[in-house]
CSV table of C-alpha atoms in Angstrom, one decimal:
chain,number,residue,atom,x,y,z
A,1,UNK,CA,0.1,-0.4,-0.3
A,2,UNK,CA,3.1,2.3,-0.3
A,3,UNK,CA,3.0,2.9,-3.3
A,4,UNK,CA,0.3,4.9,-2.5
A,5,UNK,CA,2.2,7.7,-1.0
A,6,UNK,CA,3.6,8.8,-4.3
A,7,UNK,CA,1.1,8.6,-6.6
A,8,UNK,CA,-1.0,10.8,-4.2
A,9,UNK,CA,2.0,12.9,-4.4
A,10,UNK,CA,2.4,12.9,-8.2
A,11,UNK,CA,-1.0,13.8,-7.4
A,12,UNK,CA,-0.9,17.0,-5.0
A,13,UNK,CA,2.0,18.1,-7.5
A,14,UNK,CA,0.1,18.0,-10.8
A,15,UNK,CA,-2.9,19.6,-8.9
A,16,UNK,CA,-0.4,22.6,-7.8
A,17,UNK,CA,0.9,22.8,-11.5
A,18,UNK,CA,-2.5,23.4,-12.8
A,19,UNK,CA,-4.2,25.4,-10.4
A,20,UNK,CA,-1.3,28.0,-11.0
A,21,UNK,CA,-0.8,28.1,-14.0
A,22,UNK,CA,2.6,26.6,-14.5
A,23,UNK,CA,1.3,23.6,-16.9
A,24,UNK,CA,1.6,26.0,-19.7
A,25,UNK,CA,4.0,27.4,-21.3
A,26,UNK,CA,2.5,30.9,-21.8
A,27,UNK,CA,2.4,31.7,-18.2
A,28,UNK,CA,5.5,30.7,-17.3
A,29,UNK,CA,7.0,32.8,-21.1
A,30,UNK,CA,5.1,35.7,-19.0
A,31,UNK,CA,7.8,35.3,-15.7
A,32,UNK,CA,10.3,34.9,-17.8
A,33,UNK,CA,10.2,37.9,-20.7
A,34,UNK,CA,11.0,40.7,-18.2
A,35,UNK,CA,11.0,43.0,-20.8
A,36,UNK,CA,7.6,42.4,-21.5
A,37,UNK,CA,4.2,42.3,-19.8
A,38,UNK,CA,5.6,40.9,-17.1
A,39,UNK,CA,4.1,38.3,-14.9
A,40,UNK,CA,5.4,37.7,-11.7
A,41,UNK,CA,3.6,34.9,-10.2
A,42,UNK,CA,6.1,32.5,-11.4
A,43,UNK,CA,7.4,34.0,-7.9
A,44,UNK,CA,4.7,33.2,-6.8
A,45,UNK,CA,4.6,29.9,-6.6
A,46,UNK,CA,8.0,29.4,-5.6
A,47,UNK,CA,7.6,31.9,-2.7
A,48,UNK,CA,4.6,29.8,-1.9
A,49,UNK,CA,6.1,26.2,-2.2
A,50,UNK,CA,9.2,27.4,0.1
A,51,UNK,CA,6.6,28.7,2.4
A,52,UNK,CA,6.1,25.1,3.2
A,53,UNK,CA,8.3,23.2,2.2
A,54,UNK,CA,11.2,25.0,4.5
A,55,UNK,CA,9.2,24.1,7.5
A,56,UNK,CA,8.8,21.3,5.9
A,57,UNK,CA,12.1,19.6,5.7
A,58,UNK,CA,13.0,20.6,9.1
A,59,UNK,CA,10.6,17.9,10.4
A,60,UNK,CA,11.7,15.8,8.2
A,61,UNK,CA,15.7,16.5,9.2
A,62,UNK,CA,13.8,15.5,12.9
A,63,UNK,CA,13.3,11.9,11.8
A,64,UNK,CA,15.0,9.1,12.1
A,65,UNK,CA,13.2,7.2,8.4
A,66,UNK,CA,10.5,8.0,6.5
A,67,UNK,CA,7.2,6.5,7.0
A,68,UNK,CA,7.8,4.1,4.5
A,69,UNK,CA,10.7,3.5,3.8
A,70,UNK,CA,14.6,2.6,5.7
A,71,UNK,CA,16.4,5.1,4.8
A,72,UNK,CA,16.0,8.7,3.8
A,73,UNK,CA,17.1,9.8,0.7
A,74,UNK,CA,19.1,13.0,0.7
A,75,UNK,CA,21.6,14.9,-2.3
A,76,UNK,CA,25.3,14.1,-0.7
A,77,UNK,CA,27.3,16.8,-2.9
A,78,UNK,CA,27.9,20.6,-2.0
A,79,UNK,CA,30.1,22.3,-3.9
A,80,UNK,CA,29.5,24.4,-6.8
A,81,UNK,CA,31.7,22.7,-9.9
A,82,UNK,CA,31.3,23.0,-13.6
A,83,UNK,CA,29.4,20.6,-14.8
A,84,UNK,CA,26.3,22.4,-12.0
A,85,UNK,CA,27.5,25.6,-13.5
A,86,UNK,CA,27.2,24.2,-17.6
A,87,UNK,CA,23.9,21.8,-17.0
A,88,UNK,CA,22.1,24.7,-15.2
A,89,UNK,CA,22.9,26.8,-17.5
A,90,UNK,CA,22.0,24.4,-20.9
A,91,UNK,CA,18.6,23.7,-18.4
A,92,UNK,CA,17.9,27.1,-18.5
A,93,UNK,CA,18.4,28.0,-21.8
A,94,UNK,CA,15.8,25.0,-23.2
A,95,UNK,CA,13.0,26.2,-21.1
A,96,UNK,CA,13.2,29.5,-21.8
A,97,UNK,CA,12.7,28.6,-25.3
A,98,UNK,CA,10.1,27.1,-25.1
A,99,UNK,CA,8.8,27.8,-21.4
A,100,UNK,CA,8.5,24.7,-20.6
A,101,UNK,CA,10.0,22.7,-17.6
A,102,UNK,CA,10.1,18.5,-16.8
A,103,UNK,CA,7.0,18.5,-14.5
A,104,UNK,CA,4.8,20.6,-16.9
A,105,UNK,CA,6.3,18.5,-19.5
A,106,UNK,CA,5.2,15.2,-18.7
A,107,UNK,CA,2.8,16.1,-16.7
A,108,UNK,CA,0.6,18.2,-20.3
A,109,UNK,CA,1.6,13.9,-22.0
A,110,UNK,CA,-2.6,13.7,-21.0
A,111,UNK,CA,-3.0,16.0,-23.4
A,112,UNK,CA,-1.6,13.9,-26.6
A,113,UNK,CA,-0.4,17.1,-27.7
A,114,UNK,CA,2.2,16.0,-30.7
A,115,UNK,CA,4.6,19.1,-30.0
A,116,UNK,CA,4.8,17.3,-26.5
A,117,UNK,CA,5.2,14.1,-26.8
A,118,UNK,CA,8.1,15.0,-29.2
A,119,UNK,CA,9.6,17.2,-25.9
A,120,UNK,CA,9.3,14.7,-23.4
A,121,UNK,CA,11.8,12.0,-25.9
A,122,UNK,CA,14.0,14.5,-27.4
A,123,UNK,CA,14.2,15.2,-23.6
A,124,UNK,CA,14.8,12.3,-22.6
A,125,UNK,CA,17.5,11.7,-25.7
A,126,UNK,CA,19.3,14.3,-23.8
A,127,UNK,CA,19.0,12.5,-20.6
A,128,UNK,CA,20.2,9.2,-22.0
A,129,UNK,CA,23.1,10.7,-24.4
A,130,UNK,CA,24.4,12.6,-20.4
A,131,UNK,CA,24.4,9.2,-19.1
A,132,UNK,CA,26.2,7.5,-21.8
A,133,UNK,CA,29.0,10.5,-22.3
A,134,UNK,CA,29.2,10.2,-17.6
A,135,UNK,CA,29.3,5.8,-18.6
A,136,UNK,CA,32.3,6.2,-21.4
A,137,UNK,CA,34.2,8.3,-19.7
A,138,UNK,CA,34.0,6.3,-16.3
A,139,UNK,CA,35.1,3.6,-18.5
A,140,UNK,CA,38.5,5.4,-20.5
A,141,UNK,CA,39.5,6.7,-17.0
A,142,UNK,CA,38.9,2.8,-15.3
A,143,UNK,CA,41.4,1.7,-18.8
A,144,UNK,CA,43.8,4.2,-18.0
A,145,UNK,CA,44.5,3.5,-14.3
A,146,UNK,CA,44.6,0.5,-15.4
A,147,UNK,CA,47.5,0.8,-17.7
A,148,UNK,CA,49.0,2.9,-15.4
A,149,UNK,CA,49.0,0.3,-12.8
A,150,UNK,CA,50.5,-2.1,-15.0
A,151,UNK,CA,52.7,0.1,-16.9
A,152,UNK,CA,54.4,1.7,-12.7
B,1,UNK,CA,1.3,42.7,-15.2
B,2,UNK,CA,-2.4,42.4,-16.3
B,3,UNK,CA,-2.0,38.9,-16.3
B,4,UNK,CA,-0.5,38.5,-12.4
B,5,UNK,CA,-2.7,35.8,-10.2
B,6,UNK,CA,-0.6,36.0,-7.0
B,7,UNK,CA,-3.8,33.4,-5.5
B,8,UNK,CA,-3.7,30.9,-8.0
B,9,UNK,CA,0.1,30.8,-7.8
B,10,UNK,CA,0.5,30.8,-4.5
B,11,UNK,CA,-2.5,28.1,-3.9
B,12,UNK,CA,-0.9,26.4,-6.7
B,13,UNK,CA,2.6,27.2,-5.1
B,14,UNK,CA,1.6,26.0,-1.5
B,15,UNK,CA,0.2,22.3,-3.1
B,16,UNK,CA,3.7,22.0,-4.0
B,17,UNK,CA,5.5,22.2,-1.9
B,18,UNK,CA,3.5,19.5,0.1
B,19,UNK,CA,3.7,17.4,-2.6
B,20,UNK,CA,7.9,17.8,-1.7
B,21,UNK,CA,6.9,17.5,2.1
B,22,UNK,CA,5.1,14.6,1.7
B,23,UNK,CA,7.5,12.7,-0.5
B,24,UNK,CA,9.7,13.1,1.8
B,25,UNK,CA,8.5,12.9,4.8
B,26,UNK,CA,6.4,9.2,3.5
B,27,UNK,CA,9.6,7.6,1.1
B,28,UNK,CA,12.3,10.0,1.9
B,29,UNK,CA,12.8,10.5,-1.5
B,30,UNK,CA,13.4,14.2,-2.8
B,31,UNK,CA,10.8,15.7,-5.4
B,32,UNK,CA,13.0,16.8,-8.7
B,33,UNK,CA,11.0,15.5,-11.3
B,34,UNK,CA,13.8,15.0,-13.7
B,35,UNK,CA,15.7,13.5,-11.4
B,36,UNK,CA,12.8,11.1,-11.0
B,37,UNK,CA,12.0,10.6,-14.5
B,38,UNK,CA,15.6,9.7,-15.3
B,39,UNK,CA,16.0,7.1,-13.1
B,40,UNK,CA,13.3,5.4,-15.5
B,41,UNK,CA,15.9,5.8,-17.8
B,42,UNK,CA,17.6,2.8,-17.3
B,43,UNK,CA,17.2,-0.9,-17.5
B,44,UNK,CA,18.1,-1.6,-14.2
B,45,UNK,CA,15.2,-2.8,-13.0
B,46,UNK,CA,15.2,-1.4,-8.9
B,47,UNK,CA,14.0,1.6,-7.8
B,48,UNK,CA,11.3,1.9,-10.1
B,49,UNK,CA,8.1,1.2,-8.7
B,50,UNK,CA,7.6,5.1,-6.6
B,51,UNK,CA,8.8,7.2,-9.8
B,52,UNK,CA,6.2,5.5,-12.1
B,53,UNK,CA,3.8,5.8,-9.5
B,54,UNK,CA,4.6,9.6,-8.7
B,55,UNK,CA,4.4,10.6,-12.6
B,56,UNK,CA,1.8,8.0,-13.1
B,57,UNK,CA,-0.4,10.7,-10.4
B,58,UNK,CA,1.3,13.8,-12.2
B,59,UNK,CA,0.0,12.5,-15.6
B,60,UNK,CA,-4.0,11.7,-14.1
B,61,UNK,CA,-4.3,15.2,-12.7
B,62,UNK,CA,-5.6,16.9,-15.7
B,63,UNK,CA,-7.4,13.8,-16.4
B,64,UNK,CA,-9.0,13.7,-13.1
B,65,UNK,CA,-10.1,18.1,-13.4
B,66,UNK,CA,-11.4,17.4,-16.5
B,67,UNK,CA,-13.3,14.4,-15.6
B,68,UNK,CA,-14.3,17.5,-12.7
B,69,UNK,CA,-15.2,20.2,-15.8
B,70,UNK,CA,-11.5,21.6,-15.5
B,71,UNK,CA,-10.0,20.7,-18.4
B,72,UNK,CA,-6.2,21.9,-19.9
B,73,UNK,CA,-5.9,23.3,-22.6
B,74,UNK,CA,-3.8,22.0,-24.7
B,75,UNK,CA,-0.4,24.3,-24.0
B,76,UNK,CA,1.0,26.5,-26.6
B,77,UNK,CA,4.1,25.7,-28.4
B,78,UNK,CA,6.6,26.8,-31.5
B,79,UNK,CA,5.4,25.9,-34.9
B,80,UNK,CA,9.4,25.9,-35.2
B,81,UNK,CA,10.1,20.4,-34.4
B,82,UNK,CA,13.4,22.6,-34.6
B,83,UNK,CA,13.4,24.8,-31.5
B,84,UNK,CA,10.6,22.3,-30.0
B,85,UNK,CA,13.8,19.3,-30.0
B,86,UNK,CA,16.4,21.6,-29.3
B,87,UNK,CA,15.1,22.8,-26.2
B,88,UNK,CA,14.2,19.3,-25.2
B,89,UNK,CA,18.0,17.8,-25.6
B,90,UNK,CA,18.7,20.7,-24.2
B,91,UNK,CA,17.0,20.7,-21.1
B,92,UNK,CA,17.6,16.5,-20.9
B,93,UNK,CA,21.2,17.1,-21.0
B,94,UNK,CA,21.1,20.7,-18.9
B,95,UNK,CA,19.5,18.7,-16.1
B,96,UNK,CA,21.2,15.4,-15.3
B,97,UNK,CA,24.1,17.7,-16.3
B,98,UNK,CA,23.6,19.8,-13.4
B,99,UNK,CA,22.2,17.3,-11.3
B,100,UNK,CA,18.0,19.3,-11.1
B,101,UNK,CA,15.5,21.4,-12.8
B,102,UNK,CA,12.9,23.7,-10.5
B,103,UNK,CA,11.3,21.5,-9.2
B,104,UNK,CA,14.4,19.9,-7.3
B,105,UNK,CA,17.2,22.6,-6.9
B,106,UNK,CA,14.1,25.5,-7.1
B,107,UNK,CA,12.1,24.4,-5.0
B,108,UNK,CA,12.8,21.1,-2.7
B,109,UNK,CA,17.0,22.2,-2.3
B,110,UNK,CA,16.0,25.9,-1.9
B,111,UNK,CA,13.9,24.8,0.8
B,112,UNK,CA,16.7,22.9,2.4
B,113,UNK,CA,19.4,26.3,1.4
B,114,UNK,CA,21.8,24.2,-0.6
B,115,UNK,CA,24.3,26.0,-2.5
B,116,UNK,CA,23.9,23.9,-5.2
B,117,UNK,CA,20.5,24.5,-5.2
B,118,UNK,CA,21.1,28.2,-4.8
B,119,UNK,CA,23.8,28.4,-7.4
B,120,UNK,CA,21.2,26.3,-9.7
B,121,UNK,CA,18.4,28.2,-9.8
B,122,UNK,CA,20.7,31.3,-10.0
B,123,UNK,CA,21.9,30.3,-13.5
B,124,UNK,CA,19.2,29.0,-14.9
B,125,UNK,CA,16.4,31.8,-14.5
B,126,UNK,CA,19.3,34.2,-16.1
B,127,UNK,CA,20.1,31.8,-18.6
B,128,UNK,CA,16.5,31.2,-19.5
B,129,UNK,CA,15.2,35.5,-18.8
B,130,UNK,CA,18.4,35.8,-21.0
B,131,UNK,CA,16.7,33.2,-23.9
B,132,UNK,CA,13.2,34.6,-23.9
B,133,UNK,CA,14.6,38.5,-24.1
B,134,UNK,CA,16.8,37.2,-27.4
B,135,UNK,CA,13.8,35.3,-28.7
B,136,UNK,CA,11.1,38.1,-28.0
B,137,UNK,CA,13.0,41.1,-28.5
B,138,UNK,CA,15.9,40.9,-30.7
B,139,UNK,CA,15.4,38.8,-32.6
B,140,UNK,CA,11.3,39.8,-32.9
B,141,UNK,CA,9.9,35.4,-33.0
C-alpha cells in the first residue's frame, strides 16, 4: 500500500502546477519575459512552495526514517562545480526557448499533444546522451588507470 | 502586470511545496521531476515503483481535473519542430549534468538551503530570462 503515497504526491504536485497555471508555457514565458508585460506569478508560486517546504523539510530532518522507507535519500554533493554551472545554464536556455521544464512537460502528456510528446522524447534522449557520455568517460578513465597501474 | 494571478499562484505553489514535503516524509525522496524521470530511463530494475507511481499521479491530475469540468488547455508550443527538439535536448542534458531542474533545485534544494541548488536556480533563471529576451525582443519571434 506504500505505493499510494508517491501516487498521491504526484497528484498533488500536478494539481499545484494546474492551479498555478505553471503547466502552461505561455504563463512561464510571461514570467521570464521581464522586458515584455511581466507576470510575476511564478515568483509567488516559488515563495508559496518554499513557505510550506522550508518548515516541512525541517520536520523531516528531525525524524530518523521516512514512513514507508528505510532511510532518507538526500543529495550528498555540496560544492558548486563546473558541471552544475554548465548544466543549469543549458537547462535555462532550453526552458526559455519553449517555456517547458520537466514537470509541466510530463504532466502535459495527458493532453496527447504531438509537440509535447516530441519534447518529452527529446528530453529523454538528452538525459540518455548525458548518461552514456558519463559512462564512457568513467570507462576510459578506468582503462587509463589500469594501464598506468600495469605499466608502473 | 495584467496577467498576474497571485491567488491561484499562491495556492498552486503551496500544493507543490506540500507534495515535496509529503514525498520526503513518506518515501524519503526528493521531489525533483528530472531526477525521478531519468531514473526510469535505464534498464536496471531496482527503485522504479515509486517513480512510476509519482509520474502516474502527475499525469492523472489533469485527467481527473478534466472529469470534474476543469479540463487543461493544450499547451501552446512554438511552430518550429527544430526549436521544440533542441529545447527538449537542452532540458534533458542540462538537468542531468546540473543535477536537477525547477523542482529539485528550485524548490527542494533551495528549501534545504543547499548552496548548489541556490546557485543552479540563479543560473537557470538568468539564462532562461536572457533566452526569452533574445528570442522575443532581439530576434522578434
